[in-house]
PDB file of C-alpha atoms and ligand atoms in Angstrom:
ATOM      1  CA  UNK A   2      18.585 -12.526  -2.840  1.00  0.00           C
ATOM      2  CA  UNK A   3      15.477 -13.739  -4.586  1.00  0.00           C
ATOM      3  CA  UNK A   4      12.011 -12.282  -4.779  1.00  0.00           C
ATOM      4  CA  UNK A   5       8.786 -14.153  -4.209  1.00  0.00           C
ATOM      5  CA  UNK A   6       5.800 -12.389  -5.720  1.00  0.00           C
ATOM      6  CA  UNK A   7       2.789 -12.996  -3.538  1.00  0.00           C
ATOM      7  CA  UNK A   8      -0.641 -13.691  -5.007  1.00  0.00           C
ATOM      8  CA  UNK A   9      -3.122 -10.864  -4.557  1.00  0.00           C
ATOM      9  CA  UNK A  10      -6.536 -11.734  -3.192  1.00  0.00           C
ATOM     10  CA  UNK A  11      -9.724  -9.721  -3.503  1.00  0.00           C
ATOM     11  CA  UNK A  12     -11.435  -8.012  -0.605  1.00  0.00           C
ATOM     12  CA  UNK A  13     -14.160 -10.651  -0.654  1.00  0.00           C
ATOM     13  CA  UNK A  14     -11.606 -13.416  -0.273  1.00  0.00           C
ATOM     14  CA  UNK A  15      -9.838 -11.423   2.413  1.00  0.00           C
ATOM     15  CA  UNK A  16     -13.033 -11.113   4.432  1.00  0.00           C
ATOM     16  CA  UNK A  17     -12.784 -12.818   7.790  1.00  0.00           C
ATOM     17  CA  UNK A  18      -9.066 -13.364   7.594  1.00  0.00           C
ATOM     18  CA  UNK A  19      -6.678 -11.416   9.802  1.00  0.00           C
ATOM     19  CA  UNK A  20      -4.790  -8.741   7.937  1.00  0.00           C
ATOM     20  CA  UNK A  21      -1.359  -7.403   8.726  1.00  0.00           C
ATOM     21  CA  UNK A  22      -1.294  -3.754   7.917  1.00  0.00           C
ATOM     22  CA  UNK A  23      -1.080  -0.287   9.336  1.00  0.00           C
ATOM     23  CA  UNK A  24      -3.759   2.332   9.112  1.00  0.00           C
ATOM     24  CA  UNK A  25      -1.230   5.057   8.533  1.00  0.00           C
ATOM     25  CA  UNK A  26       2.213   4.895   7.057  1.00  0.00           C
ATOM     26  CA  UNK A  27       4.882   7.361   8.100  1.00  0.00           C
ATOM     27  CA  UNK A  28       6.939   5.993   5.256  1.00  0.00           C
ATOM     28  CA  UNK A  29       6.830   3.163   2.801  1.00  0.00           C
ATOM     29  CA  UNK A  30       9.058   0.397   3.994  1.00  0.00           C
ATOM     30  CA  UNK A  31       8.947  -3.369   4.485  1.00  0.00           C
ATOM     31  CA  UNK A  32       6.957  -4.668   7.446  1.00  0.00           C
ATOM     32  CA  UNK A  33       9.953  -6.577   8.637  1.00  0.00           C
ATOM     33  CA  UNK A  34      13.556  -6.991   7.657  1.00  0.00           C
ATOM     34  CA  UNK A  35      15.556 -10.095   8.391  1.00  0.00           C
ATOM     35  CA  UNK A  36      18.846 -11.583   7.391  1.00  0.00           C
ATOM     36  CA  UNK A  37      17.440 -14.218   5.054  1.00  0.00           C
ATOM     37  CA  UNK A  38      17.768 -14.231   1.318  1.00  0.00           C
ATOM     38  CA  UNK A  39      14.146 -14.024   0.232  1.00  0.00           C
ATOM     39  CA  UNK A  40      12.007 -10.952  -0.321  1.00  0.00           C
ATOM     40  CA  UNK A  41       8.235 -11.210  -0.248  1.00  0.00           C
ATOM     41  CA  UNK A  42       6.956  -8.829  -2.903  1.00  0.00           C
ATOM     42  CA  UNK A  43       3.495  -7.379  -3.469  1.00  0.00           C
ATOM     43  CA  UNK A  44       1.792  -9.055  -6.415  1.00  0.00           C
ATOM     44  CA  UNK A  45       0.049  -5.835  -7.271  1.00  0.00           C
ATOM     45  CA  UNK A  46       2.810  -3.246  -7.468  1.00  0.00           C
ATOM     46  CA  UNK A  47       6.108  -4.954  -6.662  1.00  0.00           C
ATOM     47  CA  UNK A  48       6.585  -3.277  -3.282  1.00  0.00           C
ATOM     48  CA  UNK A  49       8.806  -5.290  -0.928  1.00  0.00           C
ATOM     49  CA  UNK A  50       6.575  -6.299   1.977  1.00  0.00           C
ATOM     50  CA  UNK A  51       9.012  -8.482   3.877  1.00  0.00           C
ATOM     51  CA  UNK A  52      12.720  -8.197   3.240  1.00  0.00           C
ATOM     52  CA  UNK A  53      15.200 -10.871   4.176  1.00  0.00           C
ATOM     53  CA  UNK A  54      12.790 -13.663   4.948  1.00  0.00           C
ATOM     54  CA  UNK A  55      14.468 -16.990   5.470  1.00  0.00           C
ATOM     55  CA  UNK A  56      11.598 -18.881   3.898  1.00  0.00           C
ATOM     56  CA  UNK A  57       8.237 -20.259   4.854  1.00  0.00           C
ATOM     57  CA  UNK A  58       9.058 -20.350   8.566  1.00  0.00           C
ATOM     58  CA  UNK A  59       8.984 -16.593   8.873  1.00  0.00           C
ATOM     59  CA  UNK A  60       5.985 -16.003   6.670  1.00  0.00           C
ATOM     60  CA  UNK A  61       2.984 -14.693   8.571  1.00  0.00           C
ATOM     61  CA  UNK A  62      -0.190 -16.721   8.309  1.00  0.00           C
ATOM     62  CA  UNK A  63      -2.272 -13.604   7.879  1.00  0.00           C
ATOM     63  CA  UNK A  64      -2.781 -11.524   4.793  1.00  0.00           C
ATOM     64  CA  UNK A  65      -0.484  -8.593   4.233  1.00  0.00           C
ATOM     65  CA  UNK A  66      -2.031  -5.343   3.086  1.00  0.00           C
ATOM     66  CA  UNK A  67       0.365  -3.536   0.826  1.00  0.00           C
ATOM     67  CA  UNK A  68       1.087  -0.026   2.109  1.00  0.00           C
ATOM     68  CA  UNK A  69       1.825   1.121  -1.410  1.00  0.00           C
ATOM     69  CA  UNK A  70      -1.189  -0.045  -3.410  1.00  0.00           C
ATOM     70  CA  UNK A  71      -3.533  -1.250  -0.647  1.00  0.00           C
ATOM     71  CA  UNK A  72      -4.102  -4.706  -2.069  1.00  0.00           C
ATOM     72  CA  UNK A  73      -4.193  -7.842   0.033  1.00  0.00           C
ATOM     73  CA  UNK A  74      -1.356 -10.286  -0.444  1.00  0.00           C
ATOM     74  CA  UNK A  75      -1.535 -13.920   0.629  1.00  0.00           C
ATOM     75  CA  UNK A  76       1.851 -15.026   1.989  1.00  0.00           C
ATOM     76  CA  UNK A  77       0.806 -18.635   2.499  1.00  0.00           C
ATOM     77  CA  UNK A  78       3.041 -20.712   0.271  1.00  0.00           C
ATOM     78  CA  UNK A  79       1.377 -22.341  -2.671  1.00  0.00           C
ATOM     79  CA  UNK A  80       2.091 -26.014  -3.164  1.00  0.00           C
ATOM     80  CA  UNK A  81       3.686 -26.264  -6.546  1.00  0.00           C
TER      81      UNK A  81
HETATM   82 ZN1   ZN B 111       1.305  -3.251  -3.656  1.00  0.00          ZN
END
C-alpha cells in the first residue's frame, strides 16, 4: 500500500470546477474504498480521501474537498 499526497489548490483555483464533497459528515472516512494498493491522501492534513485506488483510472476528475480540514485537493495526476 502506497500513499499519494494530492496537491492542495486554493479556493480561487477551485472556482468553477466541480467539487466532490459532502456538506455534512456523520463521520470522517474515505470517500471510497477499493481493493487497489494506492491511497489518495489530503495534501493539507494527511487524511485518506480515497483508500484502495488502483491508480489513475479510478481517480475522479473533480476536486476533492477534504472532510477533515476543508481544503480542496486536485486528484488529477501530475505529469512527472
Ligand atoms: Zn485535509
